[in-house]
Amino acid sequence: VDIYAYLFFHAARHLKDTGRMGIITSNSWLDVAYGYELQRFFLKKFKVIAILESRCEPWFEDASVNTVVTILERCQDSELRNANNVNFVKINKRLKELFPWDMNFPMDRWHGIDMLVNTIETAAFDNYKHHAAKIVKHSDGSATYEDKNFRIKTIKQSQLLADVEEAGKTVKWGKYLRAPAVYFEILDSCRDNLVPLSKLADIKRGYTTGINDFFYLDKDRIKHWGIEDEFLAPIIKSPKEALKIILTSEDVQYKVFICNKTLKELRRNKKYGALKYIQWGETRFSSDGVLWNKVPTVSGRKLWYDLGERVHGRILLQMITNDRFFAISNVEHIKVDHNLFEVFPTKDDYFYGLCIYLNSTLLALLRELISRVNLGDGATKTEGIDWKDILIPNEAILNSLSKQNKSFEALKNREIKSIFDEVKMKDRQSLDSSVLEALGLEPKKYLKQLYDGVTELVRERLELPKLRKNNKQAKTYRDVEKLKETVIDETLPQGAKKFPEGFADSKYLKGANEISLPNKPLQLGSYFMGQQDVISEDGSFKYTASSVEEAKYIMYAQRQDSYIVKIPREITVITNAVLDYERYLKDLKGKLFEQFFTRTHNHTKAEQLVRQVFEELGLP
């Protein structure tokens, strides 16, 4: 349980009847197991006024999770609670666009916030309906109101409570925030034709080896130990290895070590490759300093290296998804890692229809809405319990899908692309149309809405972490610039001393020698017999100074806005000015470093900031 969950219970103790509280938290409670207790607590003790989420901006740059705002009103009267309209609000604009403000007119901001609150709380009433660009009412009594600022899904609290109590577990509320209207329209039209996947198939997780470093082998390790083929089997570790729906052994990168023989049996049968590999494994330690064969996840087995015999599913489902949605057809019965789930249809007749449906964009939409989106990096996670509950066509429709196989045959042997590219493919459109038709839905009405809805969900999910990263970088840049500005003001309130004015008496500059310089960086060149060359980086300029000090004097005196340098005739004046300037620069670097290090406690960062300040001030 995330620790913030306890905050709701604690804060509620301090609320009187009709008192309100609003808390910003991770969105994870909407869809995970412990959310069940929170949902029951909210629905039985409060009016749930609104739950809000923005998919167009991160509210916290430093938090890698997505956040929601929950607004609750303490309510002792069950009739009032049940009659309450719960508003699930997807915010379509950045907050600064919804209520922009000027520091000179602070009341305008409060007026904007009042307008926002009023819009949300009256969504289900007539005054909002006049402003909504789109209104969709659903068969369960809920409704969706959408305009350019919000998409608001309103549901009677009594309905939410009934759903939670009937389920006896968390009801995924995330769909009410994220789901496009077409999702609810499709469910309204064909809910009676859909059943949970667990009704027609068993779902199991792939191998959890306990020590992947031992059990998963690449070609080099196999060759090194000379492990016999009978103890090796191809295994898929990640969906990324599968480029197509049809998975073959050539696609996977690793083999899994499968052995149920004792060491004595291996020695007797001269299986020395496997024998030596197991013996080597028993000398290796985990990162916690435990011998591999004593690690708790393997030590309970009769033979610690025996993964056991198991039949592998013919259909594989992803746990983690980015922007590729597909179900793998495991025709070669390749072994499966725990990063994927295996599907075992209860009847062989279901296999082909399931392959078709599980590779449809409608399934992608449903999956996008049941998956956990609290990873923070843009990916979604679909656990086994989520896959069991996902809706699929009933037996009769699966059988009819099996007969509509032309589109699937065209699709299954080509590379599966990003969802943004898939929806443009003719074979994809053909398959999705056949799925909609099998469910009694008109493709012309729903196909474009389906594609728009899925791509919008995925795009928002993937772009939110990028926005968070960009905002954090921008904030970091602003903070660094402000830090440099503060340190410069404190260390150099009058600005940096200029050379040579601040280090050589002006009387020595009268009658001084003048030389012309290019508008290019200068550097020291060759040194010979006391004479030091000053040259430009491109070699187009060269001046031979009478000493190293004179050469440095010229370089220090060069300025972007002046092409003439006056050089005193007295060598002692030149030398003293250069030495004093270099001591000044060294002392200034020390002071700046101390100031930056005190604020950042980072040696490398402090040195980097000192260099930046010197560059910005034009100091050598």
Coordinates of C-alpha atoms in Angstrom, one line a residue:
V1 CA 0.0 0.0 0.0
D2 CA 1.3 3.4 -0.9
I3 CA 1.8 5.5 2.3
Y4 CA -0.4 8.3 1.0
A5 CA -3.5 6.1 1.3
Y6 CA -3.3 6.4 5.1
L7 CA -3.5 10.2 4.7
F8 CA -7.1 10.0 3.5
F9 CA -8.2 8.1 6.7
H10 CA -6.2 10.4 9.0
A11 CA -7.5 13.7 7.4
A12 CA -11.1 12.4 7.5
R13 CA -11.0 12.4 11.3
H14 CA -10.6 16.2 11.3
L15 CA -13.6 16.9 9.0
K16 CA -17.1 17.8 10.2
D17 CA -20.1 16.9 8.2
T18 CA -20.2 18.9 4.9
G19 CA -16.5 19.7 5.4
R20 CA -14.3 19.1 2.3
M21 CA -10.8 18.0 1.6
G22 CA -8.7 17.8 -1.5
I23 CA -5.6 15.8 -1.9
I24 CA -3.1 15.4 -4.8
T25 CA -1.7 11.8 -4.9
S26 CA -0.4 9.2 -7.3
N27 CA -3.1 7.9 -9.6
S28 CA -2.2 4.3 -8.7
W29 CA -5.1 3.8 -6.2
L30 CA -7.6 4.0 -9.0
D31 CA -6.6 0.7 -10.4
V32 CA -4.6 -1.4 -7.9
A33 CA -5.7 -3.9 -5.3
Y34 CA -5.6 -1.6 -2.2
G35 CA -7.8 0.9 -4.0
Y36 CA -10.7 -1.3 -3.0
E37 CA -10.6 -0.2 0.6
L38 CA -10.2 3.5 -0.4
Q39 CA -13.1 3.2 -2.8
R40 CA -15.4 1.7 -0.2
F41 CA -14.2 4.3 2.4
F42 CA -14.9 7.2 0.0
L43 CA -18.3 6.0 -1.2
K44 CA -19.6 5.2 2.3
K45 CA -18.3 8.2 4.2
F46 CA -18.2 11.1 1.6
K47 CA -19.7 12.6 -1.4
V48 CA -17.1 12.1 -4.0
I49 CA -17.2 15.5 -5.6
A50 CA -14.6 15.1 -8.3
I51 CA -11.5 13.2 -9.3
L52 CA -9.3 15.1 -11.7
E53 CA -6.4 14.2 -13.9
S54 CA -4.5 16.2 -16.5
R55 CA -3.0 14.3 -19.5
C56 CA -1.6 17.5 -21.1
E57 CA 0.9 18.5 -18.4
P58 CA 2.7 17.1 -15.4
W59 CA 1.9 18.9 -12.2
F60 CA 5.2 17.9 -10.5
E61 CA 8.5 17.8 -12.5
D62 CA 10.4 16.0 -9.7
A63 CA 7.8 13.2 -9.3
S64 CA 8.0 10.4 -11.8
V65 CA 4.4 9.2 -11.2
N66 CA 1.2 10.6 -12.7
T67 CA -1.1 12.4 -10.3
V68 CA -4.8 12.9 -9.6
V69 CA -6.7 15.4 -7.4
T70 CA -9.4 13.8 -5.2
I71 CA -12.1 16.2 -3.8
L72 CA -14.3 14.7 -1.0
E73 CA -17.1 16.1 1.1
R74 CA -17.9 14.5 4.4
C75 CA -21.5 13.3 4.4
Q76 CA -23.3 11.2 7.0
D77 CA -26.6 10.9 5.0
S78 CA -26.5 7.8 2.8
E79 CA -29.4 9.1 0.6
L80 CA -27.5 12.3 -0.1
R81 CA -24.3 10.3 -0.9
N82 CA -26.1 7.9 -3.2
A83 CA -27.8 10.7 -5.1
N84 CA -24.5 12.5 -5.6
N85 CA -23.0 12.8 -9.1
V86 CA -19.3 11.8 -9.1
N87 CA -17.4 13.8 -11.6
F88 CA -14.3 12.1 -13.3
V89 CA -12.6 15.0 -15.0
K90 CA -10.0 14.8 -17.7
I91 CA -8.4 18.3 -18.0
N92 CA -7.8 19.1 -21.7
K93 CA -5.8 22.3 -21.1
R94 CA -2.8 23.4 -19.1
L95 CA -3.9 25.0 -15.8
K96 CA -2.4 28.4 -16.7
E97 CA -4.6 28.4 -19.8
L98 CA -7.7 27.6 -17.8
F99 CA -7.2 30.5 -15.3
P100 CA -4.4 32.8 -16.5
W101 CA -3.5 35.5 -14.0
D102 CA -1.6 38.7 -13.6
M103 CA 0.1 39.6 -10.4
N104 CA -1.4 43.0 -10.6
F105 CA -4.9 41.5 -10.6
P106 CA -4.8 38.6 -8.2
M107 CA -8.6 38.4 -7.9
D108 CA -8.8 37.4 -11.6
R109 CA -7.1 34.1 -10.6
W110 CA -9.6 33.4 -7.9
H111 CA -12.4 34.2 -10.3
G112 CA -11.0 31.7 -12.8
I113 CA -10.8 29.0 -10.1
D114 CA -14.4 29.6 -9.1
M115 CA -15.4 29.2 -12.7
L116 CA -13.6 25.9 -12.9
V117 CA -15.1 24.6 -9.7
N118 CA -18.6 25.6 -10.8
T119 CA -18.2 24.0 -14.3
I120 CA -17.2 20.7 -12.7
E121 CA -19.8 20.6 -10.0
T122 CA -22.6 21.4 -12.3
A123 CA -21.6 19.2 -15.2
A124 CA -24.6 16.9 -14.9
F125 CA -27.0 19.9 -14.8
D126 CA -28.6 21.8 -17.6
N127 CA -26.5 24.9 -17.4
Y128 CA -23.4 23.0 -18.4
K129 CA -25.1 21.2 -21.3
H130 CA -25.4 24.4 -23.2
H131 CA -21.6 24.8 -23.3
A132 CA -20.6 21.2 -23.9
A133 CA -19.4 20.5 -27.5
K134 CA -20.4 16.9 -27.1
I135 CA -22.8 15.1 -24.8
V136 CA -23.2 11.3 -24.7
K137 CA -25.6 9.5 -22.4
H138 CA -25.1 5.9 -21.6
S139 CA -27.4 3.0 -20.7
D140 CA -26.2 2.8 -17.1
G141 CA -27.3 6.3 -16.4
S142 CA -23.9 7.9 -16.7
A143 CA -23.0 10.6 -19.2
T144 CA -20.0 12.2 -20.8
Y145 CA -19.8 16.0 -21.3
E146 CA -16.9 17.4 -23.3
D147 CA -15.7 20.8 -24.5
K148 CA -12.3 22.2 -25.3
N149 CA -11.4 22.5 -21.6
F150 CA -12.7 19.3 -20.0
R151 CA -14.1 15.8 -20.6
I152 CA -16.3 15.1 -17.6
K153 CA -17.7 11.6 -17.0
T154 CA -20.6 11.8 -14.4
I155 CA -21.8 8.7 -12.6
K156 CA -24.2 8.3 -9.7
Q157 CA -22.4 7.5 -6.5
S158 CA -24.9 4.7 -5.8
Q159 CA -23.9 3.0 -9.1
L160 CA -20.2 3.2 -8.2
L161 CA -20.9 1.7 -4.7
A162 CA -23.0 -1.1 -6.2
D163 CA -20.2 -1.9 -8.7
V164 CA -17.5 -2.0 -5.9
E165 CA -19.6 -4.2 -3.6
E166 CA -20.6 -6.6 -6.4
A167 CA -17.0 -7.0 -7.5
G168 CA -15.6 -7.4 -4.0
K169 CA -12.3 -5.9 -5.2
T170 CA -11.0 -2.7 -6.8
V171 CA -13.2 -1.5 -9.7
K172 CA -10.8 0.2 -12.1
W173 CA -11.8 3.9 -12.0
G174 CA -9.0 5.0 -14.3
K175 CA -11.2 4.3 -17.3
Y176 CA -13.6 7.0 -16.2
L177 CA -10.8 9.6 -16.4
R178 CA -9.1 8.4 -19.6
A179 CA -11.6 6.5 -21.7
P180 CA -12.8 8.2 -24.9
A181 CA -16.6 8.3 -25.4
V182 CA -16.4 5.6 -28.0
Y183 CA -15.3 3.1 -25.3
F184 CA -18.6 3.5 -23.4
E185 CA -20.6 3.6 -26.6
I186 CA -19.1 0.2 -27.7
L187 CA -19.8 -1.3 -24.3
D188 CA -23.4 0.0 -24.3
S189 CA -23.9 -1.7 -27.7
C190 CA -22.3 -5.1 -27.1
R191 CA -21.8 -5.7 -23.4
D192 CA -24.0 -8.8 -23.6
N193 CA -21.7 -10.3 -26.2
L194 CA -18.5 -9.9 -24.0
V195 CA -17.2 -12.0 -21.2
P196 CA -14.0 -11.9 -19.1
L197 CA -11.0 -13.7 -20.7
S198 CA -10.8 -16.0 -17.7
K199 CA -14.1 -17.5 -18.6
L200 CA -12.8 -19.1 -21.9
A201 CA -9.1 -19.4 -21.1
D202 CA -6.6 -19.9 -18.3
I203 CA -3.8 -17.3 -17.9
K204 CA -0.5 -18.2 -16.3
R205 CA 2.7 -16.3 -15.9
G206 CA 5.9 -17.5 -17.6
Y207 CA 9.0 -18.9 -15.8
T208 CA 10.2 -17.2 -12.6
T209 CA 13.6 -18.8 -12.5
G210 CA 14.9 -17.2 -9.3
I211 CA 18.3 -16.7 -10.9
N212 CA 18.2 -15.5 -14.5
D213 CA 21.9 -15.2 -14.6
F214 CA 22.2 -18.9 -14.3
F215 CA 19.2 -20.2 -16.2
Y216 CA 19.3 -17.9 -19.2
L217 CA 22.3 -18.5 -21.5
D218 CA 23.5 -16.9 -24.7
K219 CA 25.5 -18.7 -27.4
D220 CA 28.9 -17.8 -25.9
R221 CA 28.1 -19.3 -22.5
I222 CA 26.7 -22.4 -24.0
K223 CA 29.8 -22.9 -26.1
H224 CA 32.1 -22.1 -23.2
W225 CA 30.6 -24.9 -21.0
G226 CA 29.7 -27.3 -23.8
I227 CA 26.2 -27.7 -22.5
E228 CA 24.4 -30.5 -24.2
D229 CA 21.4 -29.6 -26.5
E230 CA 19.0 -31.8 -24.5
F231 CA 19.3 -29.4 -21.5
L232 CA 18.6 -26.2 -23.5
A233 CA 15.4 -24.8 -24.9
P234 CA 14.7 -21.4 -26.7
I235 CA 13.0 -18.9 -24.4
I236 CA 11.5 -15.5 -25.0
K237 CA 12.5 -13.0 -22.3
S238 CA 10.9 -9.9 -23.7
P239 CA 8.1 -9.0 -26.1
K240 CA 10.7 -6.8 -27.9
E241 CA 12.2 -10.1 -29.3
A242 CA 9.0 -10.7 -31.2
L243 CA 8.7 -8.6 -34.3
K244 CA 5.8 -10.5 -35.7
I245 CA 2.7 -12.1 -34.3
I246 CA 4.1 -15.6 -35.2
L247 CA 7.0 -16.4 -32.9
T248 CA 9.8 -18.7 -34.0
S249 CA 12.9 -20.0 -32.3
E250 CA 15.0 -17.8 -34.6
D251 CA 13.5 -14.7 -33.1
V252 CA 14.7 -15.3 -29.5
Q253 CA 18.1 -14.5 -28.2
Y254 CA 18.5 -16.8 -25.2
K255 CA 18.1 -20.4 -24.2
V256 CA 16.9 -21.6 -20.8
F257 CA 18.7 -24.4 -18.9
I258 CA 16.3 -27.3 -18.3
C259 CA 17.6 -30.2 -16.3
N260 CA 15.9 -32.6 -14.0
K261 CA 18.8 -35.0 -13.6
T262 CA 20.9 -35.4 -10.5
L263 CA 24.6 -34.7 -10.6
K264 CA 25.2 -38.5 -10.2
E265 CA 22.9 -39.2 -13.2
L266 CA 24.7 -36.6 -15.3
R267 CA 28.1 -38.1 -14.4
R268 CA 27.0 -41.6 -15.1
N269 CA 25.5 -40.6 -18.5
K270 CA 28.7 -38.5 -19.3
K271 CA 26.7 -35.3 -19.6
Y272 CA 29.8 -33.4 -18.5
G273 CA 28.8 -30.0 -20.0
A274 CA 25.6 -29.7 -17.9
L275 CA 27.4 -31.3 -14.9
K276 CA 30.2 -28.7 -14.9
Y277 CA 27.9 -25.9 -15.4
I278 CA 25.7 -26.8 -12.4
Q279 CA 28.9 -27.3 -10.3
W280 CA 30.1 -23.9 -11.3
G281 CA 26.7 -22.4 -10.5
E282 CA 26.9 -23.8 -7.0
T283 CA 30.1 -21.7 -6.4
R284 CA 28.5 -18.4 -7.4
F285 CA 27.0 -15.8 -5.1
S286 CA 24.1 -13.5 -5.5
S287 CA 24.3 -9.7 -5.1
D288 CA 23.3 -10.3 -1.4
G289 CA 26.2 -12.6 -0.8
V290 CA 24.2 -15.8 -0.9
L291 CA 25.2 -18.9 -2.8
W292 CA 23.0 -19.3 -5.9
N293 CA 21.8 -22.7 -4.8
K294 CA 20.9 -21.3 -1.4
V295 CA 18.8 -18.4 -2.7
P296 CA 15.3 -18.7 -1.2
T297 CA 13.6 -18.6 -4.6
V298 CA 15.4 -21.8 -5.7
S299 CA 16.5 -23.6 -2.5
G300 CA 13.0 -25.0 -1.9
R301 CA 13.1 -27.1 -5.1
K302 CA 14.1 -30.8 -4.9
L303 CA 16.9 -29.9 -7.3
W304 CA 17.7 -26.2 -7.1
Y305 CA 18.4 -26.0 -10.9
D306 CA 15.3 -27.9 -11.9
L307 CA 12.6 -25.6 -13.3
G308 CA 10.1 -28.4 -13.7
E309 CA 8.1 -29.6 -16.6
R310 CA 5.4 -27.4 -17.9
V311 CA 3.3 -27.0 -21.0
H312 CA 3.6 -23.6 -22.6
G313 CA 0.8 -21.5 -23.9
R314 CA 0.0 -21.1 -27.6
I315 CA -0.8 -17.3 -27.1
L316 CA 1.5 -14.9 -25.2
L317 CA 0.4 -11.6 -23.8
Q318 CA 2.7 -8.7 -22.8
M319 CA 3.1 -7.4 -19.3
I320 CA 4.8 -4.1 -20.2
T321 CA 3.7 -2.2 -23.3
N322 CA 4.9 0.9 -24.9
D323 CA 3.3 1.6 -28.3
R324 CA 3.1 -1.9 -29.9
F325 CA 0.0 -3.9 -29.2
F326 CA -0.1 -7.5 -30.2
A327 CA -0.6 -11.0 -28.9
I328 CA 2.1 -13.5 -29.9
S329 CA 1.2 -16.8 -31.5
N330 CA 3.6 -19.3 -29.9
V331 CA 3.3 -22.0 -32.6
E332 CA 6.6 -23.6 -31.7
H333 CA 5.8 -23.9 -28.0
I334 CA 8.9 -21.7 -27.0
K335 CA 9.5 -21.4 -23.3
V336 CA 8.3 -18.1 -21.8
D337 CA 9.8 -15.7 -19.2
H338 CA 7.7 -14.2 -16.4
N339 CA 7.6 -10.9 -18.4
L340 CA 4.8 -12.5 -20.5
F341 CA 1.6 -14.3 -19.7
E342 CA 0.5 -17.5 -21.4
V343 CA -3.0 -18.1 -22.5
F344 CA -4.5 -21.6 -22.5
P345 CA -7.9 -21.7 -24.2
T346 CA -10.3 -24.0 -22.4
K347 CA -11.2 -25.4 -25.9
D348 CA -8.9 -25.7 -28.9
D349 CA -11.7 -24.2 -31.0
Y350 CA -11.2 -20.8 -29.3
F351 CA -7.5 -20.6 -30.3
Y352 CA -7.9 -18.9 -33.7
G353 CA -10.7 -16.6 -32.8
L354 CA -8.7 -15.5 -29.7
C355 CA -5.6 -14.8 -31.8
I356 CA -7.7 -12.6 -34.1
Y357 CA -9.4 -10.7 -31.3
L358 CA -6.4 -10.3 -29.0
N359 CA -4.6 -8.7 -32.0
S360 CA -7.4 -6.2 -32.7
T361 CA -7.3 -2.5 -31.9
L362 CA -10.4 -2.9 -29.8
L363 CA -8.4 -5.1 -27.5
A364 CA -5.7 -2.5 -27.5
L365 CA -8.2 0.1 -26.3
L366 CA -9.5 -2.2 -23.6
R367 CA -6.0 -3.0 -22.5
E368 CA -4.9 0.6 -22.4
L369 CA -7.7 1.3 -20.0
I370 CA -7.2 -1.7 -17.6
S371 CA -3.4 -1.4 -17.4
R372 CA -1.6 0.3 -14.7
V373 CA -0.1 3.7 -15.8
N374 CA 1.7 4.6 -12.6
L375 CA 5.1 3.5 -13.9
G376 CA 5.9 7.1 -14.7
D377 CA 8.1 6.5 -17.7
G378 CA 5.2 6.2 -20.1
A379 CA 4.9 2.4 -20.3
T380 CA 1.9 0.5 -19.0
K381 CA 1.8 -2.7 -16.9
T382 CA -0.8 -5.4 -17.3
E383 CA -0.7 -8.0 -14.6
G384 CA -2.3 -11.4 -14.8
I385 CA -5.3 -10.4 -12.7
D386 CA -5.9 -7.6 -15.3
W387 CA -5.7 -9.9 -18.2
K388 CA -8.2 -12.3 -16.6
D389 CA -10.8 -9.5 -16.3
I390 CA -10.3 -8.1 -19.8
L391 CA -13.4 -8.4 -22.0
I392 CA -13.4 -10.7 -25.0
P393 CA -16.2 -12.0 -27.3
N394 CA -18.3 -14.9 -26.1
E395 CA -17.9 -18.4 -27.5
A396 CA -20.3 -18.0 -30.4
I397 CA -18.6 -14.8 -31.7
L398 CA -15.1 -16.3 -31.2
N399 CA -16.2 -19.2 -33.4
S400 CA -17.5 -16.8 -36.1
L401 CA -14.3 -14.8 -36.0
S402 CA -12.3 -18.0 -36.7
K403 CA -14.0 -18.2 -40.1
Q404 CA -13.1 -14.6 -41.0
N405 CA -9.4 -15.3 -41.3
K406 CA -8.2 -13.6 -44.5
S407 CA -7.3 -10.3 -42.8
F408 CA -5.5 -12.1 -39.9
E409 CA -3.5 -14.3 -42.4
A410 CA -2.3 -11.1 -44.1
L411 CA -1.4 -9.5 -40.8
K412 CA 0.3 -12.3 -38.8
N413 CA 3.4 -12.7 -40.8
R414 CA 4.5 -9.1 -41.1
E415 CA 6.3 -6.9 -38.6
I416 CA 3.9 -5.3 -36.0
K417 CA 4.5 -1.5 -35.9
S418 CA 3.7 1.3 -33.5
I419 CA -0.1 1.8 -33.0
F420 CA 0.2 5.1 -34.7
D421 CA 1.4 3.3 -37.9
E422 CA -0.8 0.2 -37.5
V423 CA -4.1 2.2 -37.7
K424 CA -3.0 3.3 -41.2
M425 CA -2.4 -0.2 -42.5
K426 CA -5.1 -1.8 -44.8
D427 CA -4.8 -5.3 -43.3
R428 CA -5.1 -3.8 -39.8
Q429 CA -8.2 -1.9 -40.8
S430 CA -9.7 -5.1 -42.4
L431 CA -9.1 -7.1 -39.3
D432 CA -10.5 -4.5 -37.0
S433 CA -13.6 -4.1 -39.2
S434 CA -14.2 -7.9 -39.0
V435 CA -14.0 -7.8 -35.2
L436 CA -16.5 -4.9 -35.0
E437 CA -18.8 -6.6 -37.4
A438 CA -18.7 -9.9 -35.4
L439 CA -19.7 -7.9 -32.3
G440 CA -22.6 -6.4 -34.2
L441 CA -21.0 -2.9 -34.6
E442 CA -20.9 -0.9 -37.8
P443 CA -17.2 -0.3 -38.8
K444 CA -18.1 3.0 -40.6
K445 CA -19.5 4.4 -37.4
Y446 CA -16.9 3.1 -35.0
L447 CA -13.6 2.4 -36.7
K448 CA -12.3 6.0 -36.9
Q449 CA -13.5 6.8 -33.4
L450 CA -11.8 3.7 -32.2
Y451 CA -8.5 4.7 -33.8
D452 CA -8.7 8.3 -32.6
G453 CA -9.4 7.1 -29.1
V454 CA -6.6 4.6 -28.9
T455 CA -3.9 6.9 -30.4
E456 CA -5.0 9.8 -28.2
L457 CA -4.6 7.6 -25.1
V458 CA -1.2 6.3 -26.1
R459 CA 0.1 9.6 -27.3
E460 CA -0.9 11.3 -24.0
R461 CA 0.7 8.5 -22.0
L462 CA 4.0 8.7 -23.9
E463 CA 4.2 12.5 -24.0
L464 CA 3.5 13.2 -20.4
P465 CA 6.9 11.9 -19.2
K466 CA 8.6 13.9 -22.0
L467 CA 6.8 17.0 -20.8
R468 CA 7.9 16.3 -17.2
K469 CA 11.5 15.9 -18.3
N470 CA 11.4 19.0 -20.5
N471 CA 9.8 21.0 -17.6
K472 CA 12.4 19.7 -15.2
Q473 CA 15.3 20.7 -17.5
A474 CA 13.8 24.1 -18.0
K475 CA 13.3 24.6 -14.3
T476 CA 16.9 23.4 -13.7
Y477 CA 18.2 25.9 -16.3
R478 CA 16.2 28.7 -14.6
D479 CA 17.5 27.7 -11.2
V480 CA 21.1 27.5 -12.4
E481 CA 20.8 30.9 -14.1
K482 CA 19.3 32.4 -10.9
L483 CA 22.1 30.8 -8.8
K484 CA 24.8 32.3 -11.0
E485 CA 23.1 35.7 -11.0
T486 CA 23.0 35.6 -7.1
V487 CA 26.6 34.6 -6.7
I488 CA 27.9 37.2 -9.2
D489 CA 25.9 39.9 -7.4
E490 CA 27.4 38.9 -4.1
T491 CA 31.0 38.3 -5.2
L492 CA 31.3 41.1 -7.9
P493 CA 28.8 43.8 -6.9
Q494 CA 30.7 46.3 -9.0
G495 CA 31.5 43.9 -11.8
A496 CA 34.8 42.3 -12.7
K497 CA 37.9 44.5 -12.9
K498 CA 38.9 45.2 -16.4
F499 CA 42.4 44.7 -17.8
P500 CA 44.6 46.7 -18.2
E501 CA 42.8 49.7 -16.7
G502 CA 42.4 48.1 -13.3
F503 CA 46.0 46.9 -13.1
A504 CA 48.2 49.5 -14.8
D505 CA 48.3 53.2 -14.0
S506 CA 46.8 55.2 -16.9
K507 CA 49.8 57.4 -17.1
Y508 CA 51.8 54.5 -18.5
L509 CA 49.3 54.1 -21.3
K510 CA 50.0 57.5 -22.7
G511 CA 52.4 57.2 -25.5
A512 CA 52.2 53.4 -25.4
N513 CA 52.8 51.3 -28.4
E514 CA 49.6 50.4 -30.3
I515 CA 49.0 47.2 -32.2
S516 CA 46.0 46.0 -34.2
L517 CA 44.3 42.7 -33.3
P518 CA 41.9 40.5 -35.2
N519 CA 38.4 39.8 -33.9
K520 CA 39.4 36.2 -33.3
P521 CA 40.6 34.3 -30.2
L522 CA 44.3 34.6 -29.5
Q523 CA 46.7 32.0 -28.1
L524 CA 50.4 31.7 -27.4
G525 CA 52.5 30.5 -30.3
S526 CA 56.2 29.6 -30.6
Y527 CA 58.8 30.8 -28.0
F528 CA 62.4 31.5 -29.1
M529 CA 65.3 33.3 -27.4
G530 CA 63.0 35.2 -25.0
Q531 CA 60.5 36.2 -27.7
Q532 CA 57.0 34.9 -27.5
D533 CA 54.6 34.7 -30.5
V534 CA 50.9 35.6 -30.1
I535 CA 48.8 34.0 -32.9
S536 CA 45.1 33.6 -33.8
E537 CA 43.6 30.1 -33.8
D538 CA 43.3 30.0 -37.6
G539 CA 46.9 31.2 -38.1
S540 CA 45.9 34.4 -39.9
F541 CA 47.4 36.7 -37.3
K542 CA 50.9 36.7 -35.7
Y543 CA 52.7 39.1 -33.4
T544 CA 56.1 38.5 -31.8
A545 CA 56.2 39.9 -28.3
S546 CA 59.5 40.7 -26.5
S547 CA 58.5 38.5 -23.6
V548 CA 56.0 36.0 -22.3
E549 CA 54.5 38.7 -20.1
E550 CA 54.0 41.1 -23.0
A551 CA 52.3 38.3 -25.0
K552 CA 50.0 37.6 -22.0
Y553 CA 49.3 41.3 -21.7
I554 CA 48.1 41.4 -25.3
M555 CA 45.8 38.4 -24.9
Y556 CA 44.4 39.7 -21.6
A557 CA 43.8 43.2 -23.1
Q558 CA 41.9 41.9 -26.2
R559 CA 38.2 42.8 -26.3
Q560 CA 35.4 42.1 -28.6
D561 CA 34.5 45.7 -29.1
S562 CA 38.1 47.0 -29.7
Y563 CA 40.8 46.1 -32.2
I564 CA 43.6 48.2 -30.8
V565 CA 45.7 47.4 -27.8
K566 CA 48.1 49.8 -26.1
I567 CA 51.2 48.3 -24.7
P568 CA 53.2 50.2 -22.1
R569 CA 56.9 50.8 -23.0
E570 CA 58.2 49.8 -19.5
I571 CA 58.6 46.0 -19.2
T572 CA 58.1 46.3 -15.4
V573 CA 54.7 47.9 -15.8
I574 CA 53.7 45.1 -18.2
T575 CA 55.0 42.3 -15.9
N576 CA 53.4 43.7 -12.7
A577 CA 50.1 44.3 -14.4
V578 CA 50.0 40.7 -15.7
L579 CA 51.0 39.2 -12.4
D580 CA 48.5 41.3 -10.5
Y581 CA 45.7 40.3 -12.9
E582 CA 46.5 36.6 -12.7
R583 CA 46.5 36.8 -8.9
Y584 CA 43.1 38.6 -9.1
L585 CA 41.7 35.9 -11.4
K586 CA 43.0 33.1 -9.1
D587 CA 41.4 34.8 -6.1
L588 CA 38.2 35.4 -7.9
K589 CA 37.9 31.7 -8.9
G590 CA 38.4 30.7 -5.3
K591 CA 35.7 33.0 -4.1
L592 CA 33.2 31.9 -6.8
F593 CA 34.0 28.2 -6.1
E594 CA 33.4 28.7 -2.4
Q595 CA 30.0 30.3 -3.0
F596 CA 28.9 27.7 -5.5
F597 CA 30.1 24.8 -3.4
T598 CA 28.3 26.1 -0.3
R599 CA 25.1 26.1 -2.3
T600 CA 25.4 22.9 -4.3
H601 CA 27.6 20.7 -2.1
N602 CA 28.9 19.3 -5.4
H603 CA 32.6 19.8 -6.3
T604 CA 32.2 19.1 -10.0
K605 CA 29.1 21.3 -10.4
A606 CA 30.8 24.2 -8.5
E607 CA 33.8 24.0 -10.9
Q608 CA 31.5 23.9 -13.9
L609 CA 29.6 27.0 -12.7
V610 CA 32.9 28.9 -12.1
R611 CA 33.9 28.2 -15.7
Q612 CA 30.5 29.3 -17.0
V613 CA 30.7 32.6 -15.1
F614 CA 34.2 33.3 -16.4
E615 CA 33.1 32.6 -20.0
E616 CA 30.0 34.9 -19.6
L617 CA 32.1 37.7 -18.1
G618 CA 34.7 37.3 -20.8
L619 CA 37.4 36.4 -18.4
P620 CA 40.4 34.3 -19.4

